[in-house]
Amino acid sequence: MILVKEKDPMGRAIADFQKNGVAGRLRVFSPQFEEDEIPVETLFREWDEMPAIEQKALQMAEGRILDVGAGAGCHALVLQDMKKEVEAIDISPLSVETMQERGVEHAMLKDFFDIKGEKYDTILMLMNGSGIIGSVDRLPDFFAHLDALLNEGGRLIMDSSDIRYVFEEDDGSFAINLDDSYYGELEYQMQYKRVKGNPFPWLYIDFATLQGYAEEAGYEAEMVAEGEHYDYLTCITKSKNR
Ligand code: SAH
């Protein structure tokens, strides 16, 4: 699915920041959380402003690289500076236009799940990259799609977070109802100025659960690095012996 400009708050914020060097508030709503905000300038972060796990991901990326949900193109631009071969996709027309203005050479308006007939060595999904998978029950389809897109020995390099800490009580126990859906399945909706987007599902996943699904699908999942706040970087490799 491709977003329409009238319902693309993040893309509008990115385009505004590109044009004016400042932007208003990019507001994030969720039934599960209090209202939050994404500082728009963080979407334009440069190498030295990136968290260590993102720097690590960019260093590891090799061969033909696909940057999925590339936003304002911050990672694609660094990869180009490193002389690596990168294609950047996003479902936001305004973000893709901004990437092109900023000099991302291969920026394309495309939904990851619609890509066909291409092969990559590295698929990058960053800034809680697991988000676009949406829910745990979509993991098998996600891995099947990866199968079609990765070369032999190719790797998915992705960050996520175990948000279990959100449910931790003062006494150290966890207020997680096991009958509910997986605790990392959230719904978000964004607003920028008067542009409000549709609600969308967003998945945060703990490493052990992700690893289980990866192995089930014939992949090897490795924890590459842990961030400062329950976030981590994983490298998931299409194993050769299957
Ligand atoms: N990776 C960027 C932006 C993260 S925000 C950064 O680190 O700054 C997530 C981005 O994913 C948004 O720009 C959103 O439009 C895009 N996106 C969401 N679903 C997508 C899909 N199915 N295919 C491609 N891009 C998607």
PDB file of C-alpha atoms and ligand atoms in Angstrom:
ATOM      1  CA  MET A   1       0.000   0.000   0.000  1.00  0.00           C
ATOM      2  CA  ILE A   2       1.195   3.478  -0.896  1.00  0.00           C
ATOM      3  CA  LEU A   3       0.182   6.483   1.228  1.00  0.00           C
ATOM      4  CA  VAL A   4      -1.710   9.435  -0.225  1.00  0.00           C
ATOM      5  CA  LYS A   5      -0.159  12.821   0.512  1.00  0.00           C
ATOM      6  CA  GLU A   6      -3.276  14.001   2.369  1.00  0.00           C
ATOM      7  CA  LYS A   7      -2.820  11.160   4.863  1.00  0.00           C
ATOM      8  CA  ASP A   8       0.949  11.125   5.252  1.00  0.00           C
ATOM      9  CA  PRO A   9       1.822  13.174   8.343  1.00  0.00           C
ATOM     10  CA  MET A  10       5.409  11.942   8.672  1.00  0.00           C
ATOM     11  CA  GLY A  11       6.123  12.587   4.996  1.00  0.00           C
ATOM     12  CA  ARG A  12       4.649  16.090   5.320  1.00  0.00           C
ATOM     13  CA  ALA A  13       6.848  16.775   8.365  1.00  0.00           C
ATOM     14  CA  ILE A  14       9.921  15.482   6.502  1.00  0.00           C
ATOM     15  CA  ALA A  15       9.143  17.624   3.430  1.00  0.00           C
ATOM     16  CA  ASP A  16       8.580  20.706   5.638  1.00  0.00           C
ATOM     17  CA  PHE A  17      11.865  20.194   7.456  1.00  0.00           C
ATOM     18  CA  GLN A  18      13.695  19.734   4.159  1.00  0.00           C
ATOM     19  CA  LYS A  19      12.205  22.961   2.789  1.00  0.00           C
ATOM     20  CA  ASN A  20      12.404  25.197   5.859  1.00  0.00           C
ATOM     21  CA  GLY A  21      15.010  23.655   8.148  1.00  0.00           C
ATOM     22  CA  VAL A  22      12.374  23.476  10.884  1.00  0.00           C
ATOM     23  CA  ALA A  23       9.117  21.606  11.328  1.00  0.00           C
ATOM     24  CA  GLY A  24       6.172  21.544  13.702  1.00  0.00           C
ATOM     25  CA  ARG A  25       5.295  18.729  16.072  1.00  0.00           C
ATOM     26  CA  LEU A  26       4.971  15.224  14.681  1.00  0.00           C
ATOM     27  CA  ARG A  27       2.497  13.741  17.155  1.00  0.00           C
ATOM     28  CA  VAL A  28       2.083  10.028  17.821  1.00  0.00           C
ATOM     29  CA  PHE A  29      -1.079   8.528  19.321  1.00  0.00           C
ATOM     30  CA  SER A  30      -1.637   5.007  20.532  1.00  0.00           C
ATOM     31  CA  PRO A  31      -4.476   3.418  22.489  1.00  0.00           C
ATOM     32  CA  GLN A  32      -1.801   1.685  24.580  1.00  0.00           C
ATOM     33  CA  PHE A  33       0.251   4.795  25.447  1.00  0.00           C
ATOM     34  CA  GLU A  34       0.145   8.471  26.248  1.00  0.00           C
ATOM     35  CA  GLU A  35       0.540  10.856  23.354  1.00  0.00           C
ATOM     36  CA  ASP A  36       4.161  11.135  22.213  1.00  0.00           C
ATOM     37  CA  GLU A  37       6.175  13.092  19.670  1.00  0.00           C
ATOM     38  CA  ILE A  38       8.925  12.308  17.145  1.00  0.00           C
ATOM     39  CA  PRO A  39      11.425  15.194  16.913  1.00  0.00           C
ATOM     40  CA  VAL A  40      11.503  15.684  13.131  1.00  0.00           C
ATOM     41  CA  GLU A  41      15.203  16.591  13.055  1.00  0.00           C
ATOM     42  CA  THR A  42      16.087  13.099  14.314  1.00  0.00           C
ATOM     43  CA  LEU A  43      14.837  11.747  10.965  1.00  0.00           C
ATOM     44  CA  PHE A  44      17.648  13.799   9.377  1.00  0.00           C
ATOM     45  CA  ARG A  45      20.363  12.467  11.703  1.00  0.00           C
ATOM     46  CA  GLU A  46      23.906  12.199  10.402  1.00  0.00           C
ATOM     47  CA  TRP A  47      26.466   9.476  11.097  1.00  0.00           C
ATOM     48  CA  ASP A  48      27.761  10.967  14.357  1.00  0.00           C
ATOM     49  CA  GLU A  49      24.211  11.484  15.666  1.00  0.00           C
ATOM     50  CA  MET A  50      23.182   7.886  15.038  1.00  0.00           C
ATOM     51  CA  PRO A  51      22.903   5.354  17.858  1.00  0.00           C
ATOM     52  CA  ALA A  52      25.776   2.858  17.937  1.00  0.00           C
ATOM     53  CA  ILE A  53      23.543  -0.023  16.815  1.00  0.00           C
ATOM     54  CA  GLU A  54      22.640   1.890  13.635  1.00  0.00           C
ATOM     55  CA  GLN A  55      26.301   2.672  12.933  1.00  0.00           C
ATOM     56  CA  LYS A  56      27.051  -1.015  13.375  1.00  0.00           C
ATOM     57  CA  ALA A  57      24.232  -1.935  10.950  1.00  0.00           C
ATOM     58  CA  LEU A  58      25.595   0.418   8.280  1.00  0.00           C
ATOM     59  CA  GLN A  59      29.118  -0.967   8.681  1.00  0.00           C
ATOM     60  CA  MET A  60      27.828  -4.519   8.279  1.00  0.00           C
ATOM     61  CA  ALA A  61      25.736  -3.795   5.168  1.00  0.00           C
ATOM     62  CA  GLU A  62      27.360  -5.116   2.001  1.00  0.00           C
ATOM     63  CA  GLY A  63      26.672  -6.025  -1.618  1.00  0.00           C
ATOM     64  CA  ARG A  64      23.365  -4.901  -3.081  1.00  0.00           C
ATOM     65  CA  ILE A  65      21.542  -3.217  -0.164  1.00  0.00           C
ATOM     66  CA  LEU A  66      17.834  -2.445   0.256  1.00  0.00           C
ATOM     67  CA  ASP A  67      16.947   0.200   2.871  1.00  0.00           C
ATOM     68  CA  VAL A  68      13.316  -0.530   3.791  1.00  0.00           C
ATOM     69  CA  GLY A  69      11.195   2.358   5.125  1.00  0.00           C
ATOM     70  CA  ALA A  70      14.030   4.748   4.438  1.00  0.00           C
ATOM     71  CA  GLY A  71      12.185   7.917   5.576  1.00  0.00           C
ATOM     72  CA  ALA A  72      14.305  11.017   4.946  1.00  0.00           C
ATOM     73  CA  GLY A  73      17.135   8.820   3.667  1.00  0.00           C
ATOM     74  CA  CYS A  74      19.613   9.307   6.503  1.00  0.00           C
ATOM     75  CA  HIS A  75      20.994   5.764   6.293  1.00  0.00           C
ATOM     76  CA  ALA A  76      21.010   5.612   2.476  1.00  0.00           C
ATOM     77  CA  LEU A  77      23.046   8.840   2.338  1.00  0.00           C
ATOM     78  CA  VAL A  78      25.681   7.472   4.725  1.00  0.00           C
ATOM     79  CA  LEU A  79      25.868   4.218   2.737  1.00  0.00           C
ATOM     80  CA  GLN A  80      26.365   6.204  -0.485  1.00  0.00           C
ATOM     81  CA  ASP A  81      29.203   8.145   1.206  1.00  0.00           C
ATOM     82  CA  MET A  82      30.728   4.764   2.090  1.00  0.00           C
ATOM     83  CA  LYS A  83      30.540   3.943  -1.653  1.00  0.00           C
ATOM     84  CA  LYS A  84      28.085   1.129  -1.013  1.00  0.00           C
ATOM     85  CA  GLU A  85      25.340   0.178  -3.449  1.00  0.00           C
ATOM     86  CA  VAL A  86      21.956   1.055  -1.914  1.00  0.00           C
ATOM     87  CA  GLU A  87      18.322   1.311  -2.964  1.00  0.00           C
ATOM     88  CA  ALA A  88      15.925   3.103  -0.624  1.00  0.00           C
ATOM     89  CA  ILE A  89      12.190   2.444  -0.587  1.00  0.00           C
ATOM     90  CA  ASP A  90       9.286   3.996   1.273  1.00  0.00           C
ATOM     91  CA  ILE A  91       5.482   4.075   0.988  1.00  0.00           C
ATOM     92  CA  SER A  92       5.458   7.835   1.624  1.00  0.00           C
ATOM     93  CA  PRO A  93       5.531   9.902  -1.608  1.00  0.00           C
ATOM     94  CA  LEU A  94       6.686  13.028   0.247  1.00  0.00           C
ATOM     95  CA  SER A  95       9.547  11.137   1.891  1.00  0.00           C
ATOM     96  CA  VAL A  96      10.646   9.659  -1.435  1.00  0.00           C
ATOM     97  CA  GLU A  97      10.585  13.122  -3.071  1.00  0.00           C
ATOM     98  CA  THR A  98      12.656  14.462  -0.178  1.00  0.00           C
ATOM     99  CA  MET A  99      15.173  11.629  -0.496  1.00  0.00           C
ATOM    100  CA  GLN A 100      15.558  12.415  -4.188  1.00  0.00           C
ATOM    101  CA  GLU A 101      16.102  16.118  -3.393  1.00  0.00           C
ATOM    102  CA  ARG A 102      18.687  15.192  -0.793  1.00  0.00           C
ATOM    103  CA  GLY A 103      20.663  13.167  -3.311  1.00  0.00           C
ATOM    104  CA  VAL A 104      19.625   9.575  -2.622  1.00  0.00           C
ATOM    105  CA  GLU A 105      20.323   8.110  -6.063  1.00  0.00           C
ATOM    106  CA  HIS A 106      17.954   5.150  -6.002  1.00  0.00           C
ATOM    107  CA  ALA A 107      14.948   6.255  -3.943  1.00  0.00           C
ATOM    108  CA  MET A 108      11.704   4.555  -4.925  1.00  0.00           C
ATOM    109  CA  LEU A 109       8.063   4.709  -3.908  1.00  0.00           C
ATOM    110  CA  LYS A 110       7.422   1.080  -3.063  1.00  0.00           C
ATOM    111  CA  ASP A 111       5.838  -1.119  -0.431  1.00  0.00           C
ATOM    112  CA  PHE A 112       8.344  -3.708   0.793  1.00  0.00           C
ATOM    113  CA  PHE A 113       5.724  -6.443   0.616  1.00  0.00           C
ATOM    114  CA  ASP A 114       5.080  -5.708  -3.085  1.00  0.00           C
ATOM    115  CA  ILE A 115       8.676  -6.092  -4.297  1.00  0.00           C
ATOM    116  CA  LYS A 116       9.074  -8.929  -6.757  1.00  0.00           C
ATOM    117  CA  GLY A 117      11.831 -10.277  -8.947  1.00  0.00           C
ATOM    118  CA  GLU A 118      14.738  -8.539  -7.164  1.00  0.00           C
ATOM    119  CA  LYS A 119      17.613 -10.035  -5.182  1.00  0.00           C
ATOM    120  CA  TYR A 120      19.602  -8.329  -2.428  1.00  0.00           C
ATOM    121  CA  ASP A 121      22.580  -9.220  -0.267  1.00  0.00           C
ATOM    122  CA  THR A 122      21.508  -7.007   2.633  1.00  0.00           C
ATOM    123  CA  ILE A 123      18.055  -5.887   3.653  1.00  0.00           C
ATOM    124  CA  LEU A 124      18.181  -3.081   6.204  1.00  0.00           C
ATOM    125  CA  MET A 125      15.281  -2.234   8.482  1.00  0.00           C
ATOM    126  CA  LEU A 126      16.147   0.462  11.012  1.00  0.00           C
ATOM    127  CA  MET A 127      14.484   2.596  13.724  1.00  0.00           C
ATOM    128  CA  ASN A 128      12.493  -0.261  15.171  1.00  0.00           C
ATOM    129  CA  GLY A 129      12.636  -1.852  11.756  1.00  0.00           C
ATOM    130  CA  SER A 130      10.468  -4.771  12.896  1.00  0.00           C
ATOM    131  CA  GLY A 131       7.585  -2.279  13.077  1.00  0.00           C
ATOM    132  CA  ILE A 132       6.413  -2.748   9.510  1.00  0.00           C
ATOM    133  CA  ILE A 133       5.913  -6.492  10.054  1.00  0.00           C
ATOM    134  CA  GLY A 134       2.914  -5.335  12.106  1.00  0.00           C
ATOM    135  CA  SER A 135       2.135  -8.410  14.198  1.00  0.00           C
ATOM    136  CA  VAL A 136       3.594 -11.726  15.319  1.00  0.00           C
ATOM    137  CA  ASP A 137       1.218 -13.744  13.122  1.00  0.00           C
ATOM    138  CA  ARG A 138       2.655 -12.029  10.026  1.00  0.00           C
ATOM    139  CA  LEU A 139       6.203 -13.282  10.758  1.00  0.00           C
ATOM    140  CA  PRO A 140       5.894 -16.488   8.674  1.00  0.00           C
ATOM    141  CA  ASP A 141       4.779 -14.456   5.612  1.00  0.00           C
ATOM    142  CA  PHE A 142       7.535 -11.949   6.266  1.00  0.00           C
ATOM    143  CA  PHE A 143      10.193 -14.676   6.238  1.00  0.00           C
ATOM    144  CA  ALA A 144       8.689 -16.229   3.112  1.00  0.00           C
ATOM    145  CA  HIS A 145       8.984 -12.830   1.420  1.00  0.00           C
ATOM    146  CA  LEU A 146      12.598 -12.508   2.607  1.00  0.00           C
ATOM    147  CA  ASP A 147      13.294 -15.873   0.977  1.00  0.00           C
ATOM    148  CA  ALA A 148      12.250 -14.443  -2.365  1.00  0.00           C
ATOM    149  CA  LEU A 149      14.366 -11.285  -1.981  1.00  0.00           C
ATOM    150  CA  LEU A 150      17.633 -12.469  -0.412  1.00  0.00           C
ATOM    151  CA  ASN A 151      20.542 -13.966  -2.258  1.00  0.00           C
ATOM    152  CA  GLU A 152      22.085 -17.133  -0.877  1.00  0.00           C
ATOM    153  CA  GLY A 153      23.926 -16.114   2.311  1.00  0.00           C
ATOM    154  CA  GLY A 154      22.092 -12.770   2.274  1.00  0.00           C
ATOM    155  CA  ARG A 155      21.234 -11.017   5.529  1.00  0.00           C
ATOM    156  CA  LEU A 156      18.440  -9.066   7.127  1.00  0.00           C
ATOM    157  CA  ILE A 157      19.902  -6.444   9.482  1.00  0.00           C
ATOM    158  CA  MET A 158      17.174  -5.065  11.712  1.00  0.00           C
ATOM    159  CA  ASP A 159      16.683  -3.327  15.037  1.00  0.00           C
ATOM    160  CA  SER A 160      13.855  -3.797  17.494  1.00  0.00           C
ATOM    161  CA  SER A 161      13.068  -3.482  21.200  1.00  0.00           C
ATOM    162  CA  ASP A 162      11.705  -5.703  23.917  1.00  0.00           C
ATOM    163  CA  ILE A 163       9.099  -3.338  25.374  1.00  0.00           C
ATOM    164  CA  ARG A 164       8.355  -5.613  28.319  1.00  0.00           C
ATOM    165  CA  TYR A 165       9.850  -2.912  30.603  1.00  0.00           C
ATOM    166  CA  VAL A 166       6.786  -0.759  29.871  1.00  0.00           C
ATOM    167  CA  PHE A 167       4.659  -3.264  31.782  1.00  0.00           C
ATOM    168  CA  GLU A 168       7.008  -3.713  34.726  1.00  0.00           C
ATOM    169  CA  GLU A 169       5.442  -2.946  38.113  1.00  0.00           C
ATOM    170  CA  ASP A 170       7.275  -1.280  41.000  1.00  0.00           C
ATOM    171  CA  ASP A 171       7.767  -4.677  42.666  1.00  0.00           C
ATOM    172  CA  GLY A 172       9.522  -6.063  39.576  1.00  0.00           C
ATOM    173  CA  SER A 173       6.599  -8.204  38.375  1.00  0.00           C
ATOM    174  CA  PHE A 174       5.072  -7.823  34.933  1.00  0.00           C
ATOM    175  CA  ALA A 175       1.516  -6.734  34.299  1.00  0.00           C
ATOM    176  CA  ILE A 176       1.174  -8.708  31.096  1.00  0.00           C
ATOM    177  CA  ASN A 177      -2.051 -10.582  30.523  1.00  0.00           C
ATOM    178  CA  LEU A 178      -1.114 -13.784  28.735  1.00  0.00           C
ATOM    179  CA  ASP A 179      -4.569 -14.047  27.171  1.00  0.00           C
ATOM    180  CA  ASP A 180      -4.024 -10.788  25.323  1.00  0.00           C
ATOM    181  CA  SER A 181      -2.200 -10.520  22.030  1.00  0.00           C
ATOM    182  CA  TYR A 182       1.610 -10.292  22.134  1.00  0.00           C
ATOM    183  CA  TYR A 183       2.617  -7.292  24.262  1.00  0.00           C
ATOM    184  CA  GLY A 184       4.736  -5.717  21.536  1.00  0.00           C
ATOM    185  CA  GLU A 185       1.847  -5.374  19.076  1.00  0.00           C
ATOM    186  CA  LEU A 186       0.866  -1.717  19.131  1.00  0.00           C
ATOM    187  CA  GLU A 187      -1.371   0.507  17.116  1.00  0.00           C
ATOM    188  CA  TYR A 188      -0.128   3.957  16.157  1.00  0.00           C
ATOM    189  CA  GLN A 189      -1.581   6.980  14.478  1.00  0.00           C
ATOM    190  CA  MET A 190       0.351  10.120  13.590  1.00  0.00           C
ATOM    191  CA  GLN A 191      -0.560  13.734  13.074  1.00  0.00           C
ATOM    192  CA  TYR A 192       1.391  16.678  11.706  1.00  0.00           C
ATOM    193  CA  LYS A 193      -0.338  20.051  11.664  1.00  0.00           C
ATOM    194  CA  ARG A 194      -3.774  19.225  10.210  1.00  0.00           C
ATOM    195  CA  VAL A 195      -2.617  16.088   8.406  1.00  0.00           C
ATOM    196  CA  LYS A 196      -3.746  12.972  10.240  1.00  0.00           C
ATOM    197  CA  GLY A 197      -2.790   9.501   9.029  1.00  0.00           C
ATOM    198  CA  ASN A 198      -4.731   6.267   9.325  1.00  0.00           C
ATOM    199  CA  PRO A 199      -3.980   4.031  12.308  1.00  0.00           C
ATOM    200  CA  PHE A 200      -1.429   1.305  11.546  1.00  0.00           C
ATOM    201  CA  PRO A 201      -0.080  -1.742  13.396  1.00  0.00           C
ATOM    202  CA  TRP A 202       3.522  -1.620  14.612  1.00  0.00           C
ATOM    203  CA  LEU A 203       5.486  -4.539  16.052  1.00  0.00           C
ATOM    204  CA  TYR A 204       8.144  -4.420  18.761  1.00  0.00           C
ATOM    205  CA  ILE A 205       9.553  -7.890  19.281  1.00  0.00           C
ATOM    206  CA  ASP A 206      11.867  -9.439  21.841  1.00  0.00           C
ATOM    207  CA  PHE A 207      14.864 -11.264  20.454  1.00  0.00           C
ATOM    208  CA  ALA A 208      13.935 -14.765  21.685  1.00  0.00           C
ATOM    209  CA  THR A 209      10.504 -14.691  20.018  1.00  0.00           C
ATOM    210  CA  LEU A 210      11.942 -13.341  16.781  1.00  0.00           C
ATOM    211  CA  GLN A 211      14.707 -15.944  16.820  1.00  0.00           C
ATOM    212  CA  GLY A 212      12.143 -18.734  17.239  1.00  0.00           C
ATOM    213  CA  TYR A 213      10.237 -17.643  14.132  1.00  0.00           C
ATOM    214  CA  ALA A 214      13.470 -17.101  12.189  1.00  0.00           C
ATOM    215  CA  GLU A 215      14.699 -20.635  12.924  1.00  0.00           C
ATOM    216  CA  GLU A 216      11.308 -22.083  12.077  1.00  0.00           C
ATOM    217  CA  ALA A 217      11.687 -20.449   8.652  1.00  0.00           C
ATOM    218  CA  GLY A 218      15.229 -21.797   8.138  1.00  0.00           C
ATOM    219  CA  TYR A 219      17.121 -18.659   9.171  1.00  0.00           C
ATOM    220  CA  GLU A 220      19.852 -18.091  11.727  1.00  0.00           C
ATOM    221  CA  ALA A 221      19.246 -15.115  13.983  1.00  0.00           C
ATOM    222  CA  GLU A 222      22.127 -13.563  15.838  1.00  0.00           C
ATOM    223  CA  MET A 223      22.047 -10.780  18.415  1.00  0.00           C
ATOM    224  CA  VAL A 224      24.709  -8.371  17.142  1.00  0.00           C
ATOM    225  CA  ALA A 225      24.518  -5.580  19.687  1.00  0.00           C
ATOM    226  CA  GLU A 226      22.345  -4.268  22.455  1.00  0.00           C
ATOM    227  CA  GLY A 227      21.379  -0.621  22.704  1.00  0.00           C
ATOM    228  CA  GLU A 228      20.911   1.520  25.778  1.00  0.00           C
ATOM    229  CA  HIS A 229      17.191   1.024  26.241  1.00  0.00           C
ATOM    230  CA  TYR A 230      16.089  -2.596  25.664  1.00  0.00           C
ATOM    231  CA  ASP A 231      16.761  -2.103  21.953  1.00  0.00           C
ATOM    232  CA  TYR A 232      18.979  -4.436  19.972  1.00  0.00           C
ATOM    233  CA  LEU A 233      20.377  -5.118  16.527  1.00  0.00           C
ATOM    234  CA  THR A 234      19.928  -8.525  14.939  1.00  0.00           C
ATOM    235  CA  CYS A 235      21.447 -10.109  11.883  1.00  0.00           C
ATOM    236  CA  ILE A 236      19.292 -12.835  10.336  1.00  0.00           C
ATOM    237  CA  THR A 237      21.021 -14.985   7.739  1.00  0.00           C
ATOM    238  CA  LYS A 238      19.576 -17.247   5.108  1.00  0.00           C
ATOM    239  CA  SER A 239      21.372 -20.421   6.061  1.00  0.00           C
ATOM    240  CA  LYS A 240      23.138 -22.317   3.332  1.00  0.00           C
ATOM    241  CA  ASN A 241      22.455 -25.787   4.682  1.00  0.00           C
ATOM    242  CA  ARG A 242      18.746 -26.234   4.088  1.00  0.00           C
TER     243      ARG A 242
HETATM  244  N1  SAH B   1      14.365   4.276   8.546  1.00  0.00           N
HETATM  245  C1  SAH B   1      14.058   5.690   8.715  1.00  0.00           C
HETATM  246  C2  SAH B   1      12.557   5.992   8.904  1.00  0.00           C
HETATM  247  C3  SAH B   1      11.828   5.158   9.949  1.00  0.00           C
HETATM  248  S1  SAH B   1      10.109   5.525  10.068  1.00  0.00           S
HETATM  249  C4  SAH B   1      14.883   6.224   9.858  1.00  0.00           C
HETATM  250  O1  SAH B   1      15.512   5.429  10.545  1.00  0.00           O
HETATM  251  O2  SAH B   1      14.929   7.442  10.066  1.00  0.00           O
HETATM  252  C5  SAH B   1       9.409   4.135   9.198  1.00  0.00           C
HETATM  253  C6  SAH B   1       9.262   4.379   7.716  1.00  0.00           C
HETATM  254  O3  SAH B   1       8.788   3.180   7.107  1.00  0.00           O
HETATM  255  C7  SAH B   1       8.252   5.465   7.341  1.00  0.00           C
HETATM  256  O4  SAH B   1       8.871   6.386   6.485  1.00  0.00           O
HETATM  257  C8  SAH B   1       7.134   4.699   6.620  1.00  0.00           C
HETATM  258  O5  SAH B   1       6.515   5.449   5.602  1.00  0.00           O
HETATM  259  C9  SAH B   1       7.882   3.499   6.068  1.00  0.00           C
HETATM  260  N2  SAH B   1       7.094   2.282   5.797  1.00  0.00           N
HETATM  261  C10 SAH B   1       6.082   1.770   6.541  1.00  0.00           C
HETATM  262  N3  SAH B   1       5.622   0.623   5.998  1.00  0.00           N
HETATM  263  C11 SAH B   1       6.368   0.375   4.880  1.00  0.00           C
HETATM  264  C12 SAH B   1       6.372  -0.665   3.886  1.00  0.00           C
HETATM  265  N4  SAH B   1       5.506  -1.682   3.941  1.00  0.00           N
HETATM  266  N5  SAH B   1       7.285  -0.594   2.893  1.00  0.00           N
HETATM  267  C13 SAH B   1       8.180   0.425   2.821  1.00  0.00           C
HETATM  268  N6  SAH B   1       8.215   1.445   3.732  1.00  0.00           N
HETATM  269  C14 SAH B   1       7.325   1.420   4.750  1.00  0.00           C
END
